[in-house]
């Protein structure tokens, strides 16, 4: 029962952490057309209130529970492989934030539209495409974790027995 509950919590946290990730991905086409002033304004006003607190809580929770889940199912093949894949995707997505996105956030935080550097589009592209990659990694993680559950679902159950 512990593993079932842990799986539920992990899948829920991954799903919740994907909310901000998919928002970034879906906003990207429009934001890539904005001028520097508007893009910087969005960066300063749209994301800090909830993305950095609520989103971070869900993402860190998803990483921690997925890594712990991989440990809990380490003797269960093939579920372990799929769980490990999901956990590794989440760890990679989280590390990607700190390696590539946080430095751009730190660079852009003190800036105003008037002080935006000439290479702001390079920084924007870096920020946007890294967020897109993170959304893909988190989607793969969710799929792998759900599949790790499905591979353990009995397929020979009669019609009267729930799977």
Tab-separated table of C-alpha atoms in Angstrom:
chain	number	residue	atom	x	y	z
A	1	UNK	CA	0.000	0.000	0.000
A	2	UNK	CA	2.920	2.368	0.694
A	3	UNK	CA	4.176	2.057	-2.888
A	4	UNK	CA	0.698	2.713	-4.318
A	5	UNK	CA	0.253	5.819	-2.193
A	6	UNK	CA	3.799	6.992	-2.978
A	7	UNK	CA	3.129	6.514	-6.694
A	8	UNK	CA	-0.077	8.537	-6.443
A	9	UNK	CA	1.677	11.410	-4.667
A	10	UNK	CA	4.554	11.310	-7.165
A	11	UNK	CA	2.291	11.340	-10.220
A	12	UNK	CA	0.200	14.173	-8.741
A	13	UNK	CA	3.283	16.270	-7.974
A	14	UNK	CA	4.676	15.703	-11.461
A	15	UNK	CA	1.343	16.700	-12.964
A	16	UNK	CA	1.184	19.833	-10.836
A	17	UNK	CA	4.796	20.733	-11.627
A	18	UNK	CA	4.013	20.399	-15.327
A	19	UNK	CA	1.501	23.248	-15.092
A	20	UNK	CA	4.137	25.993	-15.066
A	21	UNK	CA	6.349	24.035	-17.477
A	22	UNK	CA	3.584	23.727	-20.059
A	23	UNK	CA	2.611	27.371	-19.544
A	24	UNK	CA	6.139	28.398	-20.511
A	25	UNK	CA	6.038	26.131	-23.552
A	26	UNK	CA	2.627	27.341	-24.745
A	27	UNK	CA	3.518	31.016	-24.223
A	28	UNK	CA	6.804	30.697	-26.079
A	29	UNK	CA	5.650	31.314	-29.690
A	30	UNK	CA	4.010	34.618	-28.767
A	31	UNK	CA	6.776	35.718	-26.405
A	32	UNK	CA	9.426	35.147	-29.070
A	33	UNK	CA	7.807	37.976	-31.085
A	34	UNK	CA	7.750	40.537	-28.247
A	35	UNK	CA	10.148	43.425	-28.051
A	36	UNK	CA	12.643	43.571	-25.203
A	37	UNK	CA	10.598	45.916	-23.063
A	38	UNK	CA	7.483	43.730	-23.083
A	39	UNK	CA	9.434	40.487	-22.661
A	40	UNK	CA	11.329	41.901	-19.666
A	41	UNK	CA	8.112	43.259	-18.142
A	42	UNK	CA	6.550	39.801	-18.361
A	43	UNK	CA	9.662	38.227	-16.873
A	44	UNK	CA	9.512	40.633	-13.920
A	45	UNK	CA	5.760	40.586	-13.296
A	46	UNK	CA	4.157	37.393	-14.581
A	47	UNK	CA	6.359	34.696	-13.085
A	48	UNK	CA	7.748	35.701	-9.667
A	49	UNK	CA	4.550	35.593	-7.577
A	50	UNK	CA	3.623	31.927	-8.094
A	51	UNK	CA	6.008	30.224	-10.493
A	52	UNK	CA	8.965	30.627	-8.151
A	53	UNK	CA	7.158	29.546	-4.993
A	54	UNK	CA	4.212	27.286	-5.751
A	55	UNK	CA	5.810	25.885	-8.898
A	56	UNK	CA	9.084	25.288	-7.082
A	57	UNK	CA	7.288	23.432	-4.283
A	58	UNK	CA	5.621	21.095	-6.778
A	59	UNK	CA	8.806	20.565	-8.773
A	60	UNK	CA	11.065	19.847	-5.804
A	61	UNK	CA	8.370	17.583	-4.372
A	62	UNK	CA	8.149	15.707	-7.680
A	63	UNK	CA	11.932	15.244	-7.840
A	64	UNK	CA	12.198	14.023	-4.239
A	65	UNK	CA	9.235	11.653	-4.424
A	66	UNK	CA	10.314	10.235	-7.811
A	67	UNK	CA	13.849	9.516	-6.592
A	68	UNK	CA	12.450	7.905	-3.438
A	69	UNK	CA	9.968	5.914	-5.544
A	70	UNK	CA	12.806	4.550	-7.681
A	71	UNK	CA	14.392	3.302	-4.470
A	72	UNK	CA	11.104	1.780	-3.274
A	73	UNK	CA	10.561	-0.189	-6.508
A	74	UNK	CA	14.209	-1.098	-7.159
A	75	UNK	CA	13.438	-4.850	-6.954
A	76	UNK	CA	10.400	-4.676	-9.242
A	77	UNK	CA	11.262	-5.186	-12.890
A	78	UNK	CA	10.374	-3.666	-15.343
A	79	UNK	CA	8.699	-0.967	-13.211
A	80	UNK	CA	12.059	0.076	-11.788
A	81	UNK	CA	13.498	0.974	-15.191
A	82	UNK	CA	10.549	3.178	-16.090
A	83	UNK	CA	10.520	4.771	-12.643
A	84	UNK	CA	14.244	5.433	-12.853
A	85	UNK	CA	13.810	7.018	-16.291
A	86	UNK	CA	11.120	9.314	-14.896
A	87	UNK	CA	13.225	10.249	-11.878
A	88	UNK	CA	16.275	10.961	-14.053
A	89	UNK	CA	14.221	13.177	-16.367
A	90	UNK	CA	12.971	15.166	-13.368
A	91	UNK	CA	16.445	15.499	-11.860
A	92	UNK	CA	17.768	16.636	-15.243
A	93	UNK	CA	14.942	19.155	-15.693
A	94	UNK	CA	15.555	20.553	-12.227
A	95	UNK	CA	19.322	20.761	-12.722
A	96	UNK	CA	18.705	22.470	-16.055
A	97	UNK	CA	16.846	25.229	-14.247
A	98	UNK	CA	19.791	25.958	-11.950
A	99	UNK	CA	22.443	25.624	-14.650
A	100	UNK	CA	20.818	27.596	-17.488
A	101	UNK	CA	17.707	29.478	-16.365
A	102	UNK	CA	18.633	30.817	-12.929
A	103	UNK	CA	21.694	32.672	-14.298
A	104	UNK	CA	19.514	34.407	-16.909
A	105	UNK	CA	16.994	35.287	-14.184
A	106	UNK	CA	19.809	36.746	-12.074
A	107	UNK	CA	21.124	38.758	-15.018
A	108	UNK	CA	17.699	40.109	-15.943
A	109	UNK	CA	16.360	40.776	-12.428
A	110	UNK	CA	17.974	44.198	-11.880
A	111	UNK	CA	17.400	45.404	-15.444
A	112	UNK	CA	14.820	47.824	-16.753
A	113	UNK	CA	13.728	48.254	-20.370
A	114	UNK	CA	16.206	51.134	-20.590
A	115	UNK	CA	19.130	49.029	-19.323
A	116	UNK	CA	18.389	45.913	-21.356
A	117	UNK	CA	21.665	44.731	-22.931
A	118	UNK	CA	22.151	44.617	-26.686
A	119	UNK	CA	22.253	40.797	-26.554
A	120	UNK	CA	18.947	40.490	-24.698
A	121	UNK	CA	17.530	38.266	-27.475
A	122	UNK	CA	20.300	35.725	-26.903
A	123	UNK	CA	19.390	35.649	-23.199
A	124	UNK	CA	15.681	35.420	-24.036
A	125	UNK	CA	16.268	32.543	-26.453
A	126	UNK	CA	18.382	30.777	-23.850
A	127	UNK	CA	15.631	31.194	-21.232
A	128	UNK	CA	12.728	30.222	-23.509
A	129	UNK	CA	14.317	27.193	-25.192
A	130	UNK	CA	15.600	25.827	-21.896
A	131	UNK	CA	12.095	26.079	-20.441
A	132	UNK	CA	10.792	24.247	-23.519
A	133	UNK	CA	13.329	21.455	-22.998
A	134	UNK	CA	12.304	21.216	-19.344
A	135	UNK	CA	8.644	20.828	-20.356
A	136	UNK	CA	9.595	17.956	-22.654
A	137	UNK	CA	11.641	16.281	-19.899
A	138	UNK	CA	8.793	16.622	-17.405
A	139	UNK	CA	6.325	15.187	-19.924
A	140	UNK	CA	8.597	12.195	-20.504
A	141	UNK	CA	8.907	11.789	-16.730
A	142	UNK	CA	5.135	11.710	-16.266
A	143	UNK	CA	4.737	9.199	-19.086
A	144	UNK	CA	7.481	6.968	-17.698
A	145	UNK	CA	6.010	7.028	-14.179
A	146	UNK	CA	2.511	6.231	-15.427
A	147	UNK	CA	3.914	3.450	-17.621
A	148	UNK	CA	5.794	2.038	-14.615
A	149	UNK	CA	2.388	1.586	-12.996
A	150	UNK	CA	0.788	0.139	-16.118
A	151	UNK	CA	3.476	-2.530	-16.569
A	152	UNK	CA	2.466	-3.907	-13.169
A	153	UNK	CA	-1.258	-3.878	-13.925
A	154	UNK	CA	-2.527	-7.431	-14.457
A	155	UNK	CA	-3.726	-8.071	-17.998
A	156	UNK	CA	-5.329	-11.472	-17.401
A	157	UNK	CA	-7.996	-10.324	-14.947
A	158	UNK	CA	-11.539	-11.439	-15.702
A	159	UNK	CA	-14.171	-8.883	-16.692
A	160	UNK	CA	-15.604	-8.936	-13.159
A	161	UNK	CA	-12.336	-8.149	-11.401
A	162	UNK	CA	-10.963	-4.599	-11.371
A	163	UNK	CA	-7.423	-4.290	-12.687
